[in-house]
mmCIF file of C-alpha atoms in Angstrom:
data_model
loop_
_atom_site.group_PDB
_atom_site.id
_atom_site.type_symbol
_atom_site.label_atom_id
_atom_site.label_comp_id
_atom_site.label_asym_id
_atom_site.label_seq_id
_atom_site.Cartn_x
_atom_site.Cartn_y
_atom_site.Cartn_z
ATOM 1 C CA UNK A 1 201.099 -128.491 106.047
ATOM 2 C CA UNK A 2 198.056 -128.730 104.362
ATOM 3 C CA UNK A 3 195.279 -126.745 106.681
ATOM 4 C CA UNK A 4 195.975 -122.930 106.699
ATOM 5 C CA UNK A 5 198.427 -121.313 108.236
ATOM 6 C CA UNK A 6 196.738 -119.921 111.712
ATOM 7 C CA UNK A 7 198.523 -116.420 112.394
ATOM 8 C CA UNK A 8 198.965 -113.774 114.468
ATOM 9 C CA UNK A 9 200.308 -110.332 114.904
ATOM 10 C CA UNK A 10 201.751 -108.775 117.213
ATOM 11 C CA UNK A 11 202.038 -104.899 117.323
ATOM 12 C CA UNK A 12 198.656 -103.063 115.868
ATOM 13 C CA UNK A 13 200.256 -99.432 114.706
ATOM 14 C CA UNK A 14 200.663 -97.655 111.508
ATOM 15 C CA UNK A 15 201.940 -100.732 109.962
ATOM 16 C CA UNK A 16 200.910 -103.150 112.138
ATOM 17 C CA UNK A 17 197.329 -101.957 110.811
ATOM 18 C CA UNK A 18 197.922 -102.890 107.280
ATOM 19 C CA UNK A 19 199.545 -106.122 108.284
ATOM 20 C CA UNK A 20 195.639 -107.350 110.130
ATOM 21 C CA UNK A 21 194.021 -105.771 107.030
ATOM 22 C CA UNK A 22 196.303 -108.370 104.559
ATOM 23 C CA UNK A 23 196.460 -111.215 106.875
ATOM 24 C CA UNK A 24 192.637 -111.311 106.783
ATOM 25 C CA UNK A 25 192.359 -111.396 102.652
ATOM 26 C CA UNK A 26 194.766 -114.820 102.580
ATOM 27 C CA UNK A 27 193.681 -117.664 101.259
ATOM 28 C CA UNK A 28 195.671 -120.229 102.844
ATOM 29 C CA UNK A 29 196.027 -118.623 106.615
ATOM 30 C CA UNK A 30 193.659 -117.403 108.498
ATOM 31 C CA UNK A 31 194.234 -114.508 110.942
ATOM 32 C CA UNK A 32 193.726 -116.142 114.578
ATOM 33 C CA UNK A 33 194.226 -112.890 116.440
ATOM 34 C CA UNK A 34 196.946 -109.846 117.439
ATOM 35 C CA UNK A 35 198.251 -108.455 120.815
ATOM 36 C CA UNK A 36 198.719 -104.438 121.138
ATOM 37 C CA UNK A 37 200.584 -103.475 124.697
ATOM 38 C CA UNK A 38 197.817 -100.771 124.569
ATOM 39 C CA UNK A 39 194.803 -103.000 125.485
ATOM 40 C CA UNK A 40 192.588 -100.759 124.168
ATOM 41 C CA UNK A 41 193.630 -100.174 120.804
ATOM 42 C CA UNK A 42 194.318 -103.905 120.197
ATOM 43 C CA UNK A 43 190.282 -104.235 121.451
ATOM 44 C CA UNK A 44 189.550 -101.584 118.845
ATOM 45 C CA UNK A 45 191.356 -103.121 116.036
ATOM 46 C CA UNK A 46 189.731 -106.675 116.633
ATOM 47 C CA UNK A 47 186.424 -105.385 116.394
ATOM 48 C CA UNK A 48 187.204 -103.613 113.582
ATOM 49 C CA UNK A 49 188.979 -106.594 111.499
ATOM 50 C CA UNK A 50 186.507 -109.223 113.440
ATOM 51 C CA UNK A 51 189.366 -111.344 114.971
ATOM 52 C CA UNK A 52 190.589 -112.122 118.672
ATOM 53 C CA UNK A 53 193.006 -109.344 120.923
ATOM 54 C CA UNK A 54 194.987 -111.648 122.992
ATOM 55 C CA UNK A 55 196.122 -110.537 127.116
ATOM 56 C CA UNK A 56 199.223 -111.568 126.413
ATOM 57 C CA UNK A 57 201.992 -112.382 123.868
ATOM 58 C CA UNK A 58 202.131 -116.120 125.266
ATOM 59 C CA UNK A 59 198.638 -117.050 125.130
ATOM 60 C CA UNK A 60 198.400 -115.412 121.254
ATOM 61 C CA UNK A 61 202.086 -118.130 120.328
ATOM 62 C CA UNK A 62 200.241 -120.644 122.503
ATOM 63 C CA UNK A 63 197.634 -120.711 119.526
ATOM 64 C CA UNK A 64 199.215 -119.898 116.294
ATOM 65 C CA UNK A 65 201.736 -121.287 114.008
ATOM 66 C CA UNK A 66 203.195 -118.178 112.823
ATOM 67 C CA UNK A 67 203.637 -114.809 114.077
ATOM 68 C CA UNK A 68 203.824 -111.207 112.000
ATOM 69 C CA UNK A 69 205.491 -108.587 114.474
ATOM 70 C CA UNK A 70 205.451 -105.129 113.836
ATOM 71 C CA UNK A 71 206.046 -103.497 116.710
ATOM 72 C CA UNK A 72 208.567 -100.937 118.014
ATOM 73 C CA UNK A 73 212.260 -102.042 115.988
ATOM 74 C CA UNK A 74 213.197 -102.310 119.936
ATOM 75 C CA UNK A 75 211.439 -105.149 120.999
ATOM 76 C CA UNK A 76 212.047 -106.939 117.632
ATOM 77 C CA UNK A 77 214.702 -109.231 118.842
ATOM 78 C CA UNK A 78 212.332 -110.102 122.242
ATOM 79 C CA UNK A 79 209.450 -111.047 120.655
ATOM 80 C CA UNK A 80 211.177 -112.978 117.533
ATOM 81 C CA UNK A 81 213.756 -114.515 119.982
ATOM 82 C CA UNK A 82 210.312 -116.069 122.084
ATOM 83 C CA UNK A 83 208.530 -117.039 118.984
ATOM 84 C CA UNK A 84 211.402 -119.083 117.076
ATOM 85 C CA UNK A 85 212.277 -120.458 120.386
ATOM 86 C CA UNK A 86 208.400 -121.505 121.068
ATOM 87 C CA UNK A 87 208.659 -123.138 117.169
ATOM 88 C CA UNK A 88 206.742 -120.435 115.409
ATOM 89 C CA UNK A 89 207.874 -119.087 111.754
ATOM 90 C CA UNK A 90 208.288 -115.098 112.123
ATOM 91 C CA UNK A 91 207.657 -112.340 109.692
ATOM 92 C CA UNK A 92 209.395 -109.933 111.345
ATOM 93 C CA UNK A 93 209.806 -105.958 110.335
ATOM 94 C CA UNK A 94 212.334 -104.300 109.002
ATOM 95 C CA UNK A 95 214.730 -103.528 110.141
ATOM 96 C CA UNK A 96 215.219 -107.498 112.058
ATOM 97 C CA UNK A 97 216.438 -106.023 114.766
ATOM 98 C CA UNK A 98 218.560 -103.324 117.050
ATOM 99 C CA UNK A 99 222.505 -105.061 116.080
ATOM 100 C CA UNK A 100 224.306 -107.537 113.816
ATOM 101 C CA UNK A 101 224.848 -109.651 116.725
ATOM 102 C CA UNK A 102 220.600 -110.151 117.514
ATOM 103 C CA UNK A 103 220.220 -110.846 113.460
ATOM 104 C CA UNK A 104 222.896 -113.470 113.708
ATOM 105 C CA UNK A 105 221.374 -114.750 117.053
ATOM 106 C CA UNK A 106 217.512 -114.818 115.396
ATOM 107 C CA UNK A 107 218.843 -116.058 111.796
ATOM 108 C CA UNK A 108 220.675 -119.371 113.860
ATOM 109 C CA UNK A 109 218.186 -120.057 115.893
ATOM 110 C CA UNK A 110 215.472 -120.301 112.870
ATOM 111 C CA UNK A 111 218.094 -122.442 110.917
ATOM 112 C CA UNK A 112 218.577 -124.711 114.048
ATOM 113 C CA UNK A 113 214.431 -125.020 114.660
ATOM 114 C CA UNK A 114 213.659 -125.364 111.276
ATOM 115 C CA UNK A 115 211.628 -122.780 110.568
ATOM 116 C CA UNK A 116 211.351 -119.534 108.233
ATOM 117 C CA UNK A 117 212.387 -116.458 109.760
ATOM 118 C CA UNK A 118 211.356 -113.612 106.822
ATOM 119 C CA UNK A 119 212.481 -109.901 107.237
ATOM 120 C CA UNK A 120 209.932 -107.652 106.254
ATOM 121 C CA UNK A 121 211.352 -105.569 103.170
ATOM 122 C CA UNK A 122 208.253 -105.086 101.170
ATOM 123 C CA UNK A 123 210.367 -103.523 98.244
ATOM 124 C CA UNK A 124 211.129 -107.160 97.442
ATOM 125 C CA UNK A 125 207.894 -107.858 96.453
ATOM 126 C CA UNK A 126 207.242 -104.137 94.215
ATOM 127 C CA UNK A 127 206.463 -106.216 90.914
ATOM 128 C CA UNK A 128 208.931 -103.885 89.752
ATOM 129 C CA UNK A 129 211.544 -104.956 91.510
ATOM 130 C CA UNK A 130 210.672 -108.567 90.571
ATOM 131 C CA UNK A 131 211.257 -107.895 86.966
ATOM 132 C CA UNK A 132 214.477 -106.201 88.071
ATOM 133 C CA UNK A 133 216.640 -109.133 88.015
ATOM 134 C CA UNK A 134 215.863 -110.253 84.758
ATOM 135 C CA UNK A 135 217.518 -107.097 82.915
ATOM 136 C CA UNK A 136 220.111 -105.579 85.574
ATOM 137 C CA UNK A 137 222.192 -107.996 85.782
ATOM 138 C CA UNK A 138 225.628 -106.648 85.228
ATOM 139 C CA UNK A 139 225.020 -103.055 87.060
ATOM 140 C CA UNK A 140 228.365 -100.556 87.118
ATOM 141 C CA UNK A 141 226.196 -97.321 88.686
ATOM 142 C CA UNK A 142 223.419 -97.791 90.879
ATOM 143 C CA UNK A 143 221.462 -94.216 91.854
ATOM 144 C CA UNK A 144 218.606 -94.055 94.271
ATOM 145 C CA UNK A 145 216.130 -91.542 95.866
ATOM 146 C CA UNK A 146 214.118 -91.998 98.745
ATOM 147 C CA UNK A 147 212.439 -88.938 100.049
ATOM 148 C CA UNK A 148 209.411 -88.461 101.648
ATOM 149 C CA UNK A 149 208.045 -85.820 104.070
ATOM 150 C CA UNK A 150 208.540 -86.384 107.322
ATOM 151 C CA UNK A 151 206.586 -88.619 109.627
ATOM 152 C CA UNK A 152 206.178 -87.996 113.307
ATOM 153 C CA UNK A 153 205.106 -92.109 113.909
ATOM 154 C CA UNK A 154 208.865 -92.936 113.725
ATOM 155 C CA UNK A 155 210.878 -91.758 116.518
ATOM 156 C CA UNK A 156 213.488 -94.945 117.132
ATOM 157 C CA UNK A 157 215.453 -95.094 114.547
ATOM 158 C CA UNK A 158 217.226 -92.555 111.641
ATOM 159 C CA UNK A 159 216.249 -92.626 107.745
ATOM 160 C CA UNK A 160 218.911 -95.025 107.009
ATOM 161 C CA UNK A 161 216.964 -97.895 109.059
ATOM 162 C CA UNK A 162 213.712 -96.249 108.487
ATOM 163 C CA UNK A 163 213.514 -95.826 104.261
ATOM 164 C CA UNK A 164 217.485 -96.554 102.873
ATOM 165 C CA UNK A 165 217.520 -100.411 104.430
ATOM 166 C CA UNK A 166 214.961 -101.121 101.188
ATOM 167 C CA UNK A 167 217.488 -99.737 98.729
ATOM 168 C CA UNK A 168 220.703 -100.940 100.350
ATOM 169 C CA UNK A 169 218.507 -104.964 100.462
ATOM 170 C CA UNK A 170 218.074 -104.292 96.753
ATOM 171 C CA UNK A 171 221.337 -102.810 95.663
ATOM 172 C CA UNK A 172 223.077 -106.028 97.905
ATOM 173 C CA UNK A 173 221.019 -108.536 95.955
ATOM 174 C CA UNK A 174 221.742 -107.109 92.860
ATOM 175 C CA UNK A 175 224.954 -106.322 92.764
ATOM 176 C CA UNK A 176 225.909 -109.675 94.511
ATOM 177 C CA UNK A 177 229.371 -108.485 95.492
ATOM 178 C CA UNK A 178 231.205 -107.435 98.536
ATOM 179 C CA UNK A 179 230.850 -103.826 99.677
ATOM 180 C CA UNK A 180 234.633 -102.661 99.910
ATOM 181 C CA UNK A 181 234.219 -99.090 100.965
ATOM 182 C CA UNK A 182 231.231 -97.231 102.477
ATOM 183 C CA UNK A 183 231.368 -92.987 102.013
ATOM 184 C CA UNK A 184 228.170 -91.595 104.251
ATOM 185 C CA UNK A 185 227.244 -88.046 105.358
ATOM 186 C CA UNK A 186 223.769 -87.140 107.477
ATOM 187 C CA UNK A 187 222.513 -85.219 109.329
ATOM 188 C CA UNK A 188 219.431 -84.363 111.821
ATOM 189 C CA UNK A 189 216.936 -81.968 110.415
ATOM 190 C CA UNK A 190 213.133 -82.070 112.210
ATOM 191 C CA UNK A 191 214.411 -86.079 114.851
ATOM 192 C CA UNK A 192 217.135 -86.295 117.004
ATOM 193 C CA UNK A 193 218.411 -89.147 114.427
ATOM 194 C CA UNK A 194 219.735 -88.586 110.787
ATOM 195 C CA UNK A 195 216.612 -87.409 108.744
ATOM 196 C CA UNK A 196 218.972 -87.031 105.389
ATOM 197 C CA UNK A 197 221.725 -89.346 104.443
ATOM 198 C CA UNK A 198 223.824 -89.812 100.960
ATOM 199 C CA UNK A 199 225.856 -92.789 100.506
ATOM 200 C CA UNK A 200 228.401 -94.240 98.200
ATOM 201 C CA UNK A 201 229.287 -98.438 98.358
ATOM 202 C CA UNK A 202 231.945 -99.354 96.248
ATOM 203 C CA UNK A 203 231.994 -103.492 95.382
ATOM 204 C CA UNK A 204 234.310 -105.118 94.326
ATOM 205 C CA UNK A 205 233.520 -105.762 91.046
ATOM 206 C CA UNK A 206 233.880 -102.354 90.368
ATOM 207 C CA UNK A 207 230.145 -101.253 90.561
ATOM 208 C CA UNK A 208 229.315 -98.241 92.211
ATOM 209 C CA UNK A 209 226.055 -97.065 94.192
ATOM 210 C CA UNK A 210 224.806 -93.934 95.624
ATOM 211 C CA UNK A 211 222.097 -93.637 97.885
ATOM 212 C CA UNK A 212 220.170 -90.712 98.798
ATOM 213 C CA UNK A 213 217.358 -90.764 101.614
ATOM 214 C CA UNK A 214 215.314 -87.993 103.146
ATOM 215 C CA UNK A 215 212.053 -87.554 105.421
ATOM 216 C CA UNK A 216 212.165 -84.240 105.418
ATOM 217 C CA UNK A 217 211.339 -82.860 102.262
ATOM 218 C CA UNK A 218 207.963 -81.868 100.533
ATOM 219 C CA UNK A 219 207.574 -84.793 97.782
ATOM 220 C CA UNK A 220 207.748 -88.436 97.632
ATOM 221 C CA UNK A 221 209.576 -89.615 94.940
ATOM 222 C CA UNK A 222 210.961 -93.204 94.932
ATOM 223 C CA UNK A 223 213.153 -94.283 92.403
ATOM 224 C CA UNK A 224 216.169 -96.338 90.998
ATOM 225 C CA UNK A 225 218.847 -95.674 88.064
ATOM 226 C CA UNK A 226 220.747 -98.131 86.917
ATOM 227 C CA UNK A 227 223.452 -98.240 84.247
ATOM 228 C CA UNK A 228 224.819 -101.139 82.507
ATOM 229 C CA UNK A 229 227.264 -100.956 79.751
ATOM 230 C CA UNK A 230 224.433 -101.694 76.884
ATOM 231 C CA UNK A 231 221.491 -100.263 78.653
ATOM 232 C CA UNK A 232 220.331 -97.804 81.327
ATOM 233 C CA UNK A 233 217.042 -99.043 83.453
ATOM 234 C CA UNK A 234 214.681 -96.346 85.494
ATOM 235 C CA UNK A 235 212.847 -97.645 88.131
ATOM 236 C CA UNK A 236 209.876 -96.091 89.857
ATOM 237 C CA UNK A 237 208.796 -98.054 92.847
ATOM 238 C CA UNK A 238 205.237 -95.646 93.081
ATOM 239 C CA UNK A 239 204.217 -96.444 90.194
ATOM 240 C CA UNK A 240 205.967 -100.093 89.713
ATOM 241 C CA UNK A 241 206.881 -99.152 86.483
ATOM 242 C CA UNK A 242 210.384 -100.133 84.395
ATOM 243 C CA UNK A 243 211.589 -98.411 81.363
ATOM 244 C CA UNK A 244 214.874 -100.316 79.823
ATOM 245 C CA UNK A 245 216.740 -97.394 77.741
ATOM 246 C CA UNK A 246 219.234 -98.721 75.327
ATOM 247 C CA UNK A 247 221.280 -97.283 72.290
ATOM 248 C CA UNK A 248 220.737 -97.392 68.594
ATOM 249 C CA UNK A 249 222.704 -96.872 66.137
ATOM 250 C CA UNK A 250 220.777 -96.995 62.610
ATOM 251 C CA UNK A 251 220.993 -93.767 59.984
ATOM 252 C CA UNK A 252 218.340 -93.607 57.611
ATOM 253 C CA UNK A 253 217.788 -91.299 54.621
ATOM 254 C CA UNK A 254 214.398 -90.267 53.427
ATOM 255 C CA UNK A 255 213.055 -89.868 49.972
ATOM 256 C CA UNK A 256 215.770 -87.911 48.084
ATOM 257 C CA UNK A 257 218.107 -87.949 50.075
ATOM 258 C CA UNK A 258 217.533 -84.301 51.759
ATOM 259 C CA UNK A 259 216.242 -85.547 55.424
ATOM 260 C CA UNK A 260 218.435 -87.547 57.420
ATOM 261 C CA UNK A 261 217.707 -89.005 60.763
ATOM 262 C CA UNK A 262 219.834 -90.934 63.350
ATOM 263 C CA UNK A 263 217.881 -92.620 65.964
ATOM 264 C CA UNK A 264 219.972 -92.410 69.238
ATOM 265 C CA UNK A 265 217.821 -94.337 71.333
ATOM 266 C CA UNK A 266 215.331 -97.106 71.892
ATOM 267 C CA UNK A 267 212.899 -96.690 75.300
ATOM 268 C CA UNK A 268 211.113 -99.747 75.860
ATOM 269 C CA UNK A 269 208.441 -99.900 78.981
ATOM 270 C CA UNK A 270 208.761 -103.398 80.851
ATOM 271 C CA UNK A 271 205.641 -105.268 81.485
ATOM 272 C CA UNK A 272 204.918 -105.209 85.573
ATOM 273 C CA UNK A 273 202.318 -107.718 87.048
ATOM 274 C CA UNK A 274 201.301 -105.076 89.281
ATOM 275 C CA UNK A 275 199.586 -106.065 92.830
ATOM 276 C CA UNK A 276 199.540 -105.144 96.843
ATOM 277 C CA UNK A 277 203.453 -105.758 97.735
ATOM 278 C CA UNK A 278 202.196 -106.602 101.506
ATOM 279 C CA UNK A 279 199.821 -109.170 100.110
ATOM 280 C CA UNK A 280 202.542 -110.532 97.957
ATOM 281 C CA UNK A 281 205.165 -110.662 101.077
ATOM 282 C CA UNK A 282 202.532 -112.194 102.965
ATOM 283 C CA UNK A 283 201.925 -114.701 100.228
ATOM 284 C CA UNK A 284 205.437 -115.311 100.093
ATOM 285 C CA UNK A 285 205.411 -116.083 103.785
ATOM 286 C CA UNK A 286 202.940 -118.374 104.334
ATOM 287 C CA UNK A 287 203.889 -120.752 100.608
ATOM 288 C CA UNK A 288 207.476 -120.846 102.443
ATOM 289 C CA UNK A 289 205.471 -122.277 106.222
ATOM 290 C CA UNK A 290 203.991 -124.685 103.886
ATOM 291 C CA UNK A 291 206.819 -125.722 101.572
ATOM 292 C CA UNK A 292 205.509 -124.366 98.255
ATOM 293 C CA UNK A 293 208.602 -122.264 97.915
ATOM 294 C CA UNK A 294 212.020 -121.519 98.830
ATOM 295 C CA UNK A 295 212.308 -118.123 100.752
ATOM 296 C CA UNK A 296 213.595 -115.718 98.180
ATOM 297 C CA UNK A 297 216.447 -114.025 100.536
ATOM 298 C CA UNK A 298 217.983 -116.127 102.551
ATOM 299 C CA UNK A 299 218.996 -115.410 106.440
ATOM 300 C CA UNK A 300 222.329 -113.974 105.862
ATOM 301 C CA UNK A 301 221.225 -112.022 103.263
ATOM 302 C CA UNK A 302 219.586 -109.988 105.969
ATOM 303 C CA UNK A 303 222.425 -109.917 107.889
ATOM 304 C CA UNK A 304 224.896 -108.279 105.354
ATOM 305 C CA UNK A 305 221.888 -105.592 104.731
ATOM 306 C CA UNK A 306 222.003 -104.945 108.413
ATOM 307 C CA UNK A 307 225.571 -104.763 108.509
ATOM 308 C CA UNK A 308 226.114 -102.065 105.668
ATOM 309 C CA UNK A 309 223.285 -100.139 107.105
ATOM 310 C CA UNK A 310 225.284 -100.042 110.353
ATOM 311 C CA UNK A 311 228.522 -99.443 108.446
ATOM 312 C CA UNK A 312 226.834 -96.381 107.113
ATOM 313 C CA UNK A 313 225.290 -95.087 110.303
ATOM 314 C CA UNK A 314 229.031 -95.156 111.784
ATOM 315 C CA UNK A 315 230.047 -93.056 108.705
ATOM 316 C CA UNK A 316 227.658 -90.641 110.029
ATOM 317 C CA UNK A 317 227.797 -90.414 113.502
ATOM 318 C CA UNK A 318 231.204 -91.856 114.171
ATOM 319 C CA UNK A 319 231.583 -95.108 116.498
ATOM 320 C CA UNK A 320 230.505 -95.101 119.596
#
């Protein structure tokens, strides 16, 4: 495909917002137009972002060759269901949709058409996180936190689908092992879903992770530990910064002899090419549509990070 990518969104809230806003600073798509069910806020946001608001889902797929939907995690499976079927590539939100079952239904039917069906965990693209790989690669204990005051825009679905489905994507591509037990415990603080949720997945290559969410406390703080057995790495996804502890073990005397010193410890801050993670994941998106590059998680990926998630969410509320 060598004219740009013509897309469309679908779904104009709090993030559906910032997905018109990057769509229209691409250089190889061009934004074609977005449908809101509210007719009038879709109107609003096309005059604000100077593009089209469509009547109707149809007539918006009629037109473009890819579709971004961020609308309720509900009507995730609908929409992406109708646009693979109608041969568009979807970028769809996180989390893909409602059960396993629709994932596995959405991630087929993309394989079977052809086309690139990308989840959107933005994480992915934190150019912290994409220097990640390069120096945790033999993790045995994984820590997270995830907390952030709480947010009255999300009302369908808990923390653990809401903020820990980034950390369990990037503790699953990491560790690249199976998850043989899952230890959860929530619970409901200002939602009628779990607001608060710590989690333990043990793999089985012996590596350990624990996973701590809120959105109901009075900071933000986003951040990963890891320890290896030669190094310990500290994560901050705010600031997409790295720092890559490790141990030393040189004694050195001074002058006569009287002043000794042992350093215990070399801290060494990892270069991050830092940019817009949304612009990046859009990037991402459109190089895939147009066979510049291989998507960097692949279908089933998604699944497994949908399945632990729902794993967890058992732990806590029991099966129903």
């Amino acid at each position: 495909m060598d004219k740009k990518v013509r897309l469309g969104v679908i779904g104009t809230g709090h993030m559906g917002q910032y997905h018109v806003n990057v769509a229209k600073q691409l250089s190889d798509a061009e934004l074609i137009g977005i449908f809101d069910a509210n007719a009038e806020r879709a109107t609003q946001i096309a005059e604000k972002h100077k593009t089209k608001a469509f009547g109707t889902i149809e007539d918006l797929l009629k037109e473009a060759d890819a579709i971004i939907i961020a609308a309720p995690t509900f009507l995730h499976h609908k929409i992406a269901k109708q646009a693979l079927t109608e041969k568009k590539h979807v970028l769809v939100e996180k989390p893909i949709s409602q059960t396993v079952e629709e994932a596995k239904e959405l991630v087929n039917l993309a394989k079977q058409n052809n086309l690139i069906l990308q989840v959107g965990h933005v994480e992915r693209f934190n150019g912290a996180v994409l220097e990640l790989g390069k120096i945790a690669e033999h993790p045995i204990l994984i820590e997270s936190r995830r907390i952030a005051p709480y947010n009255s825009r999300i009302t369908d679905v808990g923390v653990v689908l809401d903020m820990m489905i980034h950390d369990i994507d990037i503790v699953l591509n990491l560790v690249k092992s199976e998850v043989t037990e899952v230890k959860a415990v929530g619970s409901s603080v200002v939602s009628n879903h779990e607001d608060i949720a710590s989690v333990v997945l043990k793999f089985a290559n012996g590596c350990v992770a624990s996973l701590n969410a809120s959105r109901s406390s009075q900071a933000k703080i986003r951040t990963l530990n890891i320890s290896q057995k030669d190094s310990y790495v500290f994560l901050d996804f705010t600031n997409q910064e790295i720092e890559l502890h490790r141990q030393a073990s040189s004694t050195t005397q001074l002058g006569s002899g009287e002043i000794k010193y042992r350093q215990e410890s070399i801290v060494e801050k990892i270069f991050v090419h830092k940019d817009n993670p949304l612009k990046q994941e859009h990037e991402h998106f459109v190089k895939c549509i147009k066979g510049e590059s291989e998507p960097m998680v692949k279908g089933d990926s998604d699944i497994k990070t949908l399945e632990v998630a729902y794993r967890i969410l058992e732990e806590i509320h029991g099966k129903k």
